[in-house]
Amino acid sequence: MNTGKEVAATTAPAADERLAYRGLGQRMLVRPEIVGMLAAVLLYMFFWGATRPFGNAGGVATVLDVSATLGIMAVAVAVLMIGGEFDLSSGAMTGAMGIVIVLLVKETGELGGAGLSYWIAIPLSLAVALGIGWLNGTMVERTALPSFIVTLATFFVLRGLKLAGSKIIVDQIQVGRADEGAHYDFWKNIFGSTWERQDHVWAARDTIYTVLLLVGGVLVAMALYQFAFKRNTQRNPTGLAVLVAGLAGIGVGVILMHSLDGSDWLTMVVLAASSLVASFGLCLWRYARLAGNGGVRLTPEVTRSVGIGIGALVLAVIAALIFDSTDDTNIVSLITEQGLRAILFMTLMAVGLVYLAIGVQKARDVSPASKALLLGLLGVAVFAMALFIQSESTGPKFRAELFASMSVLALVVLCWAAMSWLFEIRGKEDDGADQLARRVTLIGGLLALAGIIV
């Protein structure tokens, strides 16, 4: 016969898994903006590798010349579509506001015009545009009609006003030129000028860019530790001293990188060692030590994922060695031998790294030591593939830029693995830590963005 406690235990409902604490990786992947950012990075990497000019300053400027004018409208329309609404009048609105500005700045006379300055005409046109937008929104809200119908009506109204209004006011369809108003040259410098980057070389540009990007990256890295690790009740001042020493070493490594060719092993060793020291100092200063890491144990699921990952990486290397990187003869329709080599290598490498990451995720439920070990293996695999890409590539993009990016990624993973071995990963919510981490992430991201803009 079961006792009362046994009956209660067997009939108690299981805890809802949706209320369980989620780690940093899970919390990031469930946020739509992070997934969108990853998709943008993957698209950028594809076009960066597929075309020669994409990724440098000239290529980015060419893309921005097209995307800026379209993006001004596309961003607003995309926000509407995310909210389940639509605006068909946005295109007609663009042309209508251009006509409004021209009519406002034209000199008064037989052909119409208000003779106003651009300083008055541009705010007035903005007010008209906002008023039409308010009218669209009010009509949708008050009448409960679909936004598609309301904005379609606005589209036809604006088109009719552009044609009929222009004919009535200036007796022709073309209302005139935009350069007829006062203070045109000032506003042209803002909206219609061309800025040549090479004509404005700033002597301190590289220094400021490097400092801002480095400080921003360090702050984002510190925020990631704040998100993931359990805070200690008492700060350890020794850790702060170690952190400062590690950051100083990173600064020395960056100086060596700019004074040498950027690929010297001394630079890599100094940066790697300093990053590990800085990470250890930060965790020693702020986070709790791991009482017991549980030892290394590999379950069949973990072993299978790791085996598939390593096998895919080996096949990627074999495929790159078998096919000729200089042979441009077609094997399949529109696919050359060197193209097939690149496709097989990149696909197999991606599969291998993903399966190793899956193994890390599964090892998290086994023990902290198992997860840290496989995370270290993932970092070593990323760096090994970076070395192989550098040895097999002839272009500077892959030999320098891709190699550097993969090396930094491998270093981040290895630092995280080492700290996971020594310090305790958070297992419950900590709102105070998360709020501080968000602020630091925002500041670091803004500094890095400012560096890129410089």
GROMACS .gro file of C-alpha atoms in nm:
model
  454
    1MET     CA    1   0.000   0.000   0.000
    2ASN     CA    2   0.127   0.345  -0.093
    3THR     CA    3   0.162   0.600   0.180
    4GLY     CA    4   0.011   0.946   0.155
    5LYS     CA    5   0.350   1.098   0.065
    6GLU     CA    6   0.404   0.842  -0.212
    7VAL     CA    7   0.058   0.908  -0.357
    8ALA     CA    8   0.119   1.284  -0.349
    9ALA     CA    9   0.452   1.238  -0.520
   10THR     CA   10   0.307   1.027  -0.798
   11THR     CA   11   0.011   1.258  -0.860
   12ALA     CA   12   0.194   1.592  -0.838
   13PRO     CA   13   0.204   1.767  -1.174
   14ALA     CA   14   0.540   1.798  -1.343
   15ALA     CA   15   0.700   2.141  -1.348
   16ASP     CA   16   0.627   2.343  -1.660
   17GLU     CA   17   0.943   2.338  -1.872
   18ARG     CA   18   0.856   2.686  -2.003
   19LEU     CA   19   0.928   2.823  -1.655
   20ALA     CA   20   1.271   2.662  -1.637
   21TYR     CA   21   1.575   2.889  -1.641
   22ARG     CA   22   1.730   2.930  -1.984
   23GLY     CA   23   2.097   2.987  -2.042
   24LEU     CA   24   2.252   3.278  -2.229
   25GLY     CA   25   2.251   3.101  -2.566
   26GLN     CA   26   1.886   2.999  -2.538
   27ARG     CA   27   1.781   3.347  -2.427
   28MET     CA   28   1.961   3.503  -2.723
   29LEU     CA   29   1.824   3.264  -2.985
   30VAL     CA   30   1.460   3.314  -2.882
   31ARG     CA   31   1.485   3.689  -2.941
   32PRO     CA   32   1.378   3.778  -3.297
   33GLU     CA   33   1.628   4.062  -3.331
   34ILE     CA   34   1.920   3.826  -3.260
   35VAL     CA   35   1.796   3.577  -3.520
   36GLY     CA   36   1.753   3.860  -3.770
   37MET     CA   37   2.104   3.982  -3.694
   38LEU     CA   38   2.247   3.633  -3.748
   39ALA     CA   39   2.063   3.608  -4.080
   40ALA     CA   40   2.207   3.945  -4.186
   41VAL     CA   41   2.558   3.829  -4.088
   42LEU     CA   42   2.520   3.508  -4.290
   43LEU     CA   43   2.399   3.702  -4.595
   44TYR     CA   44   2.687   3.946  -4.556
   45MET     CA   45   2.938   3.659  -4.533
   46PHE     CA   46   2.796   3.495  -4.847
   47PHE     CA   47   2.824   3.807  -5.063
   48TRP     CA   48   3.156   3.896  -4.900
   49GLY     CA   49   3.303   3.564  -5.009
   50ALA     CA   50   3.131   3.550  -5.350
   51THR     CA   51   3.232   3.893  -5.482
   52ARG     CA   52   3.560   4.078  -5.479
   53PRO     CA   53   3.453   4.441  -5.409
   54PHE     CA   54   3.186   4.357  -5.151
   55GLY     CA   55   3.301   4.433  -4.799
   56ASN     CA   56   3.546   4.713  -4.870
   57ALA     CA   57   3.465   5.083  -4.838
   58GLY     CA   58   3.389   5.129  -5.209
   59GLY     CA   59   3.159   4.829  -5.223
   60VAL     CA   60   2.968   4.936  -4.913
   61ALA     CA   61   2.929   5.288  -5.056
   62THR     CA   62   2.782   5.146  -5.376
   63VAL     CA   63   2.531   4.941  -5.177
   64LEU     CA   64   2.437   5.237  -4.959
   65ASP     CA   65   2.378   5.457  -5.263
   66VAL     CA   66   2.090   5.226  -5.356
   67SER     CA   67   1.972   5.102  -5.018
   68ALA     CA   68   1.965   5.442  -4.843
   69THR     CA   69   1.696   5.594  -5.062
   70LEU     CA   70   1.491   5.275  -5.066
   71GLY     CA   71   1.555   5.200  -4.699
   72ILE     CA   72   1.405   5.527  -4.575
   73MET     CA   73   1.068   5.408  -4.699
   74ALA     CA   74   1.128   5.034  -4.657
   75VAL     CA   75   1.197   5.057  -4.282
   76ALA     CA   76   0.868   5.233  -4.210
   77VAL     CA   77   0.670   4.998  -4.435
   78ALA     CA   78   0.839   4.697  -4.276
   79VAL     CA   79   0.738   4.817  -3.928
   80LEU     CA   80   0.379   4.847  -4.048
   81MET     CA   81   0.385   4.497  -4.198
   82ILE     CA   82   0.526   4.353  -3.875
   83GLY     CA   83   0.225   4.508  -3.699
   84GLY     CA   84  -0.011   4.343  -3.946
   85GLU     CA   85  -0.091   4.660  -4.143
   86PHE     CA   86   0.000   4.794  -4.487
   87ASP     CA   87   0.050   5.131  -4.655
   88LEU     CA   88   0.000   5.152  -5.031
   89SER     CA   89   0.025   5.532  -5.034
   90SER     CA   90   0.392   5.558  -4.933
   91GLY     CA   91   0.519   5.572  -5.292
   92ALA     CA   92   0.266   5.834  -5.398
   93MET     CA   93   0.345   6.027  -5.079
   94THR     CA   94   0.713   6.056  -5.178
   95GLY     CA   95   0.633   6.220  -5.509
   96ALA     CA   96   0.361   6.439  -5.357
   97MET     CA   97   0.593   6.582  -5.093
   98GLY     CA   98   0.850   6.664  -5.360
   99ILE     CA   99   0.585   6.861  -5.547
  100VAL     CA  100   0.478   7.037  -5.225
  101ILE     CA  101   0.837   7.149  -5.155
  102VAL     CA  102   0.887   7.276  -5.511
  103LEU     CA  103   0.560   7.472  -5.503
  104LEU     CA  104   0.649   7.621  -5.165
  105VAL     CA  105   0.994   7.744  -5.274
  106LYS     CA  106   0.905   7.865  -5.624
  107GLU     CA  107   0.892   8.239  -5.669
  108THR     CA  108   0.543   8.387  -5.675
  109GLY     CA  109   0.418   8.482  -6.019
  110GLU     CA  110   0.221   8.350  -6.312
  111LEU     CA  111   0.343   7.994  -6.257
  112GLY     CA  112   0.240   7.987  -5.892
  113GLY     CA  113   0.466   7.924  -5.596
  114ALA     CA  114   0.483   8.062  -5.243
  115GLY     CA  115   0.839   8.197  -5.256
  116LEU     CA  116   0.932   8.048  -4.917
  117SER     CA  117   1.277   7.952  -4.795
  118TYR     CA  118   1.380   7.588  -4.767
  119TRP     CA  119   1.403   7.642  -4.393
  120ILE     CA  120   1.024   7.685  -4.393
  121ALA     CA  121   0.928   7.459  -4.684
  122ILE     CA  122   1.089   7.140  -4.551
  123PRO     CA  123   0.922   7.153  -4.205
  124LEU     CA  124   0.590   7.237  -4.373
  125SER     CA  125   0.618   6.938  -4.608
  126LEU     CA  126   0.700   6.717  -4.311
  127ALA     CA  127   0.390   6.846  -4.132
  128VAL     CA  128   0.178   6.769  -4.439
  129ALA     CA  129   0.321   6.417  -4.460
  130LEU     CA  130   0.259   6.355  -4.090
  131GLY     CA  131  -0.094   6.487  -4.127
  132ILE     CA  132  -0.171   6.247  -4.412
  133GLY     CA  133  -0.025   5.962  -4.208
  134TRP     CA  134  -0.238   6.062  -3.911
  135LEU     CA  135  -0.543   6.069  -4.136
  136ASN     CA  136  -0.468   5.718  -4.263
  137GLY     CA  137  -0.428   5.586  -3.910
  138THR     CA  138  -0.742   5.759  -3.784
  139MET     CA  139  -0.950   5.624  -4.072
  140VAL     CA  140  -0.828   5.269  -4.008
  141GLU     CA  141  -0.891   5.301  -3.634
  142ARG     CA  142  -1.234   5.468  -3.651
  143THR     CA  143  -1.388   5.285  -3.948
  144ALA     CA  144  -1.232   4.941  -3.883
  145LEU     CA  145  -1.161   4.919  -4.257
  146PRO     CA  146  -0.850   4.726  -4.362
  147SER     CA  147  -0.544   4.949  -4.396
  148PHE     CA  148  -0.503   4.813  -4.749
  149ILE     CA  149  -0.833   4.978  -4.855
  150VAL     CA  150  -0.775   5.306  -4.673
  151THR     CA  151  -0.421   5.358  -4.803
  152LEU     CA  152  -0.526   5.250  -5.154
  153ALA     CA  153  -0.779   5.534  -5.147
  154THR     CA  154  -0.510   5.773  -5.024
  155PHE     CA  155  -0.284   5.653  -5.306
  156PHE     CA  156  -0.541   5.747  -5.571
  157VAL     CA  157  -0.619   6.078  -5.398
  158LEU     CA  158  -0.251   6.176  -5.395
  159ARG     CA  159  -0.205   6.075  -5.758
  160GLY     CA  160  -0.506   6.278  -5.859
  161LEU     CA  161  -0.391   6.581  -5.663
  162LYS     CA  162  -0.044   6.558  -5.817
  163LEU     CA  163  -0.181   6.556  -6.171
  164ALA     CA  164  -0.480   6.789  -6.135
  165GLY     CA  165  -0.321   7.020  -5.879
  166SER     CA  166  -0.006   7.070  -6.086
  167LYS     CA  167  -0.217   7.144  -6.393
  168ILE     CA  168  -0.431   7.397  -6.206
  169ILE     CA  169  -0.144   7.575  -6.025
  170VAL     CA  170   0.132   7.589  -6.286
  171ASP     CA  171  -0.069   7.487  -6.597
  172GLN     CA  172   0.162   7.191  -6.662
  173ILE     CA  173   0.241   6.850  -6.518
  174GLN     CA  174   0.604   6.936  -6.434
  175VAL     CA  175   0.596   7.189  -6.150
  176GLY     CA  176   0.957   7.306  -6.178
  177ARG     CA  177   1.305   7.248  -6.037
  178ALA     CA  178   1.404   7.209  -5.675
  179ASP     CA  179   1.700   7.449  -5.701
  180GLU     CA  180   1.478   7.756  -5.738
  181GLY     CA  181   1.433   7.816  -5.366
  182ALA     CA  182   1.639   8.017  -5.119
  183HIS     CA  183   1.908   7.832  -4.917
  184TYR     CA  184   1.900   7.543  -5.165
  185ASP     CA  185   2.278   7.494  -5.151
  186PHE     CA  186   2.275   7.436  -4.775
  187TRP     CA  187   2.010   7.163  -4.792
  188LYS     CA  188   2.169   7.007  -5.099
  189ASN     CA  189   2.483   6.944  -4.892
  190ILE     CA  190   2.266   6.744  -4.650
  191PHE     CA  191   2.038   6.550  -4.884
  192GLY     CA  192   2.200   6.555  -5.227
  193SER     CA  193   2.578   6.587  -5.200
  194THR     CA  194   2.848   6.326  -5.256
  195TRP     CA  195   3.116   6.265  -4.992
  196GLU     CA  196   3.443   6.117  -5.117
  197ARG     CA  197   3.611   5.924  -4.839
  198GLN     CA  198   3.963   5.952  -4.979
  199ASP     CA  199   3.934   6.331  -4.999
  200HIS     CA  200   3.885   6.355  -4.622
  201VAL     CA  201   4.163   6.142  -4.475
  202TRP     CA  202   4.189   6.196  -4.100
  203ALA     CA  203   4.536   6.138  -3.957
  204ALA     CA  204   4.403   6.003  -3.625
  205ARG     CA  205   4.128   5.796  -3.789
  206ASP     CA  206   4.288   5.453  -3.747
  207THR     CA  207   4.386   5.519  -3.387
  208ILE     CA  208   4.039   5.637  -3.286
  209TYR     CA  209   3.875   5.351  -3.479
  210THR     CA  210   4.097   5.094  -3.308
  211VAL     CA  211   4.044   5.234  -2.958
  212LEU     CA  212   3.666   5.264  -2.994
  213LEU     CA  213   3.629   4.919  -3.145
  214LEU     CA  214   3.856   4.761  -2.885
  215VAL     CA  215   3.685   4.928  -2.587
  216GLY     CA  216   3.341   4.844  -2.731
  217GLY     CA  217   3.437   4.481  -2.785
  218VAL     CA  218   3.577   4.449  -2.432
  219LEU     CA  219   3.258   4.595  -2.282
  220VAL     CA  220   3.036   4.359  -2.483
  221ALA     CA  221   3.251   4.062  -2.373
  222MET     CA  222   3.222   4.170  -2.008
  223ALA     CA  223   2.845   4.200  -2.051
  224LEU     CA  224   2.825   3.844  -2.183
  225TYR     CA  225   3.002   3.717  -1.871
  226GLN     CA  226   2.760   3.923  -1.662
  227PHE     CA  227   2.465   3.760  -1.839
  228ALA     CA  228   2.591   3.404  -1.791
  229PHE     CA  229   2.792   3.364  -1.469
  230LYS     CA  230   2.674   3.368  -1.109
  231ARG     CA  231   2.776   3.680  -0.918
  232ASN     CA  232   2.984   3.643  -0.604
  233THR     CA  233   2.858   3.796  -0.283
  234GLN     CA  234   3.198   3.959  -0.218
  235ARG     CA  235   3.433   4.114  -0.474
  236ASN     CA  236   3.790   3.986  -0.492
  237PRO     CA  237   4.029   4.281  -0.545
  238THR     CA  238   4.300   4.045  -0.670
  239GLY     CA  239   4.082   3.965  -0.969
  240LEU     CA  240   4.053   4.334  -1.055
  241ALA     CA  241   4.433   4.365  -1.063
  242VAL     CA  242   4.456   4.056  -1.288
  243LEU     CA  243   4.186   4.202  -1.515
  244VAL     CA  244   4.378   4.528  -1.554
  245ALA     CA  245   4.697   4.335  -1.634
  246GLY     CA  246   4.514   4.129  -1.896
  247LEU     CA  247   4.362   4.439  -2.059
  248ALA     CA  248   4.707   4.598  -2.069
  249GLY     CA  249   4.837   4.287  -2.242
  250ILE     CA  250   4.558   4.310  -2.500
  251GLY     CA  251   4.662   4.669  -2.567
  252VAL     CA  252   5.022   4.556  -2.619
  253GLY     CA  253   4.900   4.286  -2.859
  254VAL     CA  254   4.705   4.542  -3.063
  255ILE     CA  255   5.013   4.765  -3.083
  256LEU     CA  256   5.219   4.468  -3.202
  257MET     CA  257   4.950   4.388  -3.458
  258HIS     CA  258   4.984   4.735  -3.612
  259SER     CA  259   5.362   4.746  -3.590
  260LEU     CA  260   5.409   4.401  -3.749
  261ASP     CA  261   5.226   4.244  -4.042
  262GLY     CA  262   4.927   4.134  -3.833
  263SER     CA  263   4.992   3.763  -3.876
  264ASP     CA  264   5.299   3.722  -3.658
  265TRP     CA  265   5.269   3.438  -3.409
  266LEU     CA  266   5.401   3.661  -3.131
  267THR     CA  267   5.100   3.889  -3.175
  268MET     CA  268   4.861   3.595  -3.166
  269VAL     CA  269   5.019   3.446  -2.855
  270VAL     CA  270   5.017   3.780  -2.670
  271LEU     CA  271   4.653   3.848  -2.758
  272ALA     CA  272   4.542   3.495  -2.668
  273ALA     CA  273   4.728   3.485  -2.337
  274SER     CA  274   4.616   3.836  -2.242
  275SER     CA  275   4.252   3.755  -2.324
  276LEU     CA  276   4.265   3.446  -2.103
  277VAL     CA  277   4.425   3.647  -1.821
  278ALA     CA  278   4.167   3.926  -1.854
  279SER     CA  279   3.879   3.676  -1.856
  280PHE     CA  280   4.016   3.499  -1.549
  281GLY     CA  281   4.067   3.832  -1.370
  282LEU     CA  282   3.712   3.943  -1.446
  283CYS     CA  283   3.559   3.617  -1.324
  284LEU     CA  284   3.785   3.605  -1.017
  285TRP     CA  285   3.681   3.961  -0.932
  286ARG     CA  286   3.303   3.929  -0.977
  287TYR     CA  287   3.184   3.568  -1.004
  288ALA     CA  288   3.159   3.260  -0.784
  289ARG     CA  289   3.409   2.976  -0.813
  290LEU     CA  290   3.277   2.636  -0.919
  291ALA     CA  291   3.267   2.403  -0.619
  292GLY     CA  292   3.277   2.085  -0.829
  293ASN     CA  293   3.275   2.041  -1.205
  294GLY     CA  294   3.134   1.687  -1.197
  295GLY     CA  295   3.411   1.527  -1.398
  296VAL     CA  296   3.418   1.453  -1.769
  297ARG     CA  297   3.151   1.206  -1.885
  298LEU     CA  298   3.033   1.157  -2.241
  299THR     CA  299   2.689   1.012  -2.304
  300PRO     CA  300   2.606   0.830  -2.630
  301GLU     CA  301   2.415   1.136  -2.758
  302VAL     CA  302   2.713   1.363  -2.693
  303THR     CA  303   2.958   1.117  -2.847
  304ARG     CA  304   2.743   1.080  -3.158
  305SER     CA  305   2.719   1.458  -3.210
  306VAL     CA  306   3.092   1.506  -3.159
  307GLY     CA  307   3.171   1.216  -3.392
  308ILE     CA  308   2.951   1.354  -3.670
  309GLY     CA  309   3.103   1.700  -3.623
  310ILE     CA  310   3.464   1.581  -3.641
  311GLY     CA  311   3.382   1.354  -3.935
  312ALA     CA  312   3.223   1.642  -4.129
  313LEU     CA  313   3.529   1.862  -4.066
  314VAL     CA  314   3.762   1.586  -4.189
  315LEU     CA  315   3.550   1.541  -4.503
  316ALA     CA  316   3.562   1.918  -4.560
  317VAL     CA  317   3.942   1.912  -4.556
  318ILE     CA  318   3.950   1.606  -4.786
  319ALA     CA  319   3.712   1.773  -5.033
  320ALA     CA  320   3.928   2.086  -5.037
  321LEU     CA  321   4.241   1.880  -5.105
  322ILE     CA  322   4.088   1.657  -5.376
  323PHE     CA  323   3.940   1.928  -5.598
  324ASP     CA  324   4.156   2.180  -5.780
  325SER     CA  325   4.112   2.537  -5.660
  326THR     CA  326   4.224   2.682  -5.998
  327ASP     CA  327   4.018   2.461  -6.232
  328ASP     CA  328   3.726   2.659  -6.378
  329THR     CA  329   3.588   2.383  -6.602
  330ASN     CA  330   3.219   2.306  -6.558
  331ILE     CA  331   3.138   1.984  -6.374
  332VAL     CA  332   2.766   2.042  -6.337
  333SER     CA  333   2.556   2.310  -6.505
  334LEU     CA  334   2.693   2.651  -6.399
  335ILE     CA  335   2.917   2.491  -6.132
  336THR     CA  336   3.291   2.474  -6.190
  337GLU     CA  337   3.532   2.246  -6.009
  338GLN     CA  338   3.662   2.527  -5.792
  339GLY     CA  339   3.302   2.633  -5.721
  340LEU     CA  340   3.206   2.279  -5.620
  341ARG     CA  341   3.516   2.267  -5.400
  342ALA     CA  342   3.410   2.585  -5.219
  343ILE     CA  343   3.050   2.467  -5.181
  344LEU     CA  344   3.148   2.128  -5.039
  345PHE     CA  345   3.407   2.273  -4.805
  346MET     CA  346   3.186   2.547  -4.665
  347THR     CA  347   2.884   2.317  -4.628
  348LEU     CA  348   3.076   2.037  -4.456
  349MET     CA  349   3.261   2.282  -4.232
  350ALA     CA  350   2.933   2.445  -4.127
  351VAL     CA  351   2.776   2.104  -4.057
  352GLY     CA  352   3.077   1.997  -3.854
  353LEU     CA  353   3.085   2.308  -3.637
  354VAL     CA  354   2.708   2.297  -3.584
  355TYR     CA  355   2.721   1.935  -3.468
  356LEU     CA  356   3.006   2.018  -3.231
  357ALA     CA  357   2.792   2.301  -3.091
  358ILE     CA  358   2.503   2.056  -3.051
  359GLY     CA  359   2.738   1.829  -2.860
  360VAL     CA  360   2.828   2.119  -2.630
  361GLN     CA  361   2.459   2.185  -2.569
  362LYS     CA  362   2.392   1.821  -2.483
  363ALA     CA  363   2.700   1.802  -2.260
  364ARG     CA  364   2.560   2.088  -2.052
  365ASP     CA  365   2.314   1.844  -1.895
  366VAL     CA  366   2.592   1.595  -1.813
  367SER     CA  367   2.841   1.805  -1.614
  368PRO     CA  368   3.013   2.146  -1.625
  369ALA     CA  369   3.344   1.974  -1.699
  370SER     CA  370   3.199   1.790  -2.000
  371LYS     CA  371   3.055   2.108  -2.141
  372ALA     CA  372   3.378   2.302  -2.087
  373LEU     CA  373   3.585   2.027  -2.251
  374LEU     CA  374   3.366   2.011  -2.562
  375LEU     CA  375   3.350   2.389  -2.578
  376GLY     CA  376   3.729   2.393  -2.581
  377LEU     CA  377   3.724   2.129  -2.856
  378LEU     CA  378   3.490   2.354  -3.057
  379GLY     CA  379   3.730   2.647  -3.019
  380VAL     CA  380   4.026   2.434  -3.131
  381ALA     CA  381   3.825   2.311  -3.432
  382VAL     CA  382   3.740   2.668  -3.537
  383PHE     CA  383   4.105   2.772  -3.513
  384ALA     CA  384   4.222   2.461  -3.700
  385MET     CA  385   3.983   2.537  -3.985
  386ALA     CA  386   4.105   2.899  -3.985
  387LEU     CA  387   4.464   2.778  -4.025
  388PHE     CA  388   4.361   2.545  -4.307
  389ILE     CA  389   4.174   2.823  -4.489
  390GLN     CA  390   4.477   3.051  -4.458
  391SER     CA  391   4.710   2.784  -4.596
  392GLU     CA  392   4.484   2.701  -4.893
  393SER     CA  393   4.373   3.052  -4.993
  394THR     CA  394   4.548   3.302  -5.216
  395GLY     CA  395   4.320   3.604  -5.179
  396PRO     CA  396   4.375   3.857  -4.898
  397LYS     CA  397   4.011   3.832  -4.792
  398PHE     CA  398   4.045   3.472  -4.682
  399ARG     CA  399   4.410   3.473  -4.581
  400ALA     CA  400   4.377   3.780  -4.359
  401GLU     CA  401   4.020   3.890  -4.289
  402LEU     CA  402   3.846   3.553  -4.261
  403PHE     CA  403   4.143   3.403  -4.078
  404ALA     CA  404   4.144   3.690  -3.827
  405SER     CA  405   3.766   3.669  -3.772
  406MET     CA  406   3.772   3.293  -3.716
  407SER     CA  407   4.073   3.324  -3.486
  408VAL     CA  408   3.892   3.582  -3.272
  409LEU     CA  409   3.586   3.356  -3.259
  410ALA     CA  410   3.802   3.061  -3.156
  411LEU     CA  411   3.967   3.271  -2.884
  412VAL     CA  412   3.627   3.377  -2.746
  413VAL     CA  413   3.510   3.016  -2.735
  414LEU     CA  414   3.831   2.898  -2.565
  415CYS     CA  415   3.811   3.175  -2.303
  416TRP     CA  416   3.449   3.083  -2.234
  417ALA     CA  417   3.544   2.715  -2.203
  418ALA     CA  418   3.822   2.790  -1.956
  419MET     CA  419   3.601   3.009  -1.740
  420SER     CA  420   3.320   2.750  -1.750
  421TRP     CA  421   3.566   2.499  -1.608
  422LEU     CA  422   3.658   2.727  -1.315
  423PHE     CA  423   3.351   2.940  -1.239
  424GLU     CA  424   2.983   2.871  -1.184
  425ILE     CA  425   2.731   2.933  -1.461
  426ARG     CA  426   2.416   3.103  -1.337
  427GLY     CA  427   2.121   2.870  -1.281
  428LYS     CA  428   1.846   3.119  -1.196
  429GLU     CA  429   1.725   3.466  -1.285
  430ASP     CA  430   1.923   3.769  -1.167
  431ASP     CA  431   1.744   4.087  -1.275
  432GLY     CA  432   2.010   4.318  -1.133
  433ALA     CA  433   2.287   4.145  -1.325
  434ASP     CA  434   2.082   4.141  -1.645
  435GLN     CA  435   2.002   4.513  -1.623
  436LEU     CA  436   2.369   4.600  -1.575
  437ALA     CA  437   2.467   4.370  -1.862
  438ARG     CA  438   2.214   4.534  -2.094
  439ARG     CA  439   2.349   4.881  -2.017
  440VAL     CA  440   2.708   4.770  -2.072
  441THR     CA  441   2.610   4.597  -2.398
  442LEU     CA  442   2.441   4.914  -2.522
  443ILE     CA  443   2.742   5.131  -2.436
  444GLY     CA  444   2.987   4.883  -2.592
  445GLY     CA  445   2.777   4.846  -2.907
  446LEU     CA  446   2.751   5.224  -2.950
  447LEU     CA  447   3.127   5.265  -2.907
  448ALA     CA  448   3.198   4.992  -3.161
  449LEU     CA  449   2.949   5.148  -3.404
  450ALA     CA  450   3.113   5.488  -3.356
  451GLY     CA  451   3.449   5.330  -3.435
  452ILE     CA  452   3.318   5.175  -3.757
  453ILE     CA  453   3.165   5.509  -3.861
  454VAL     CA  454   3.498   5.682  -3.798
   0.00000   0.00000   0.00000
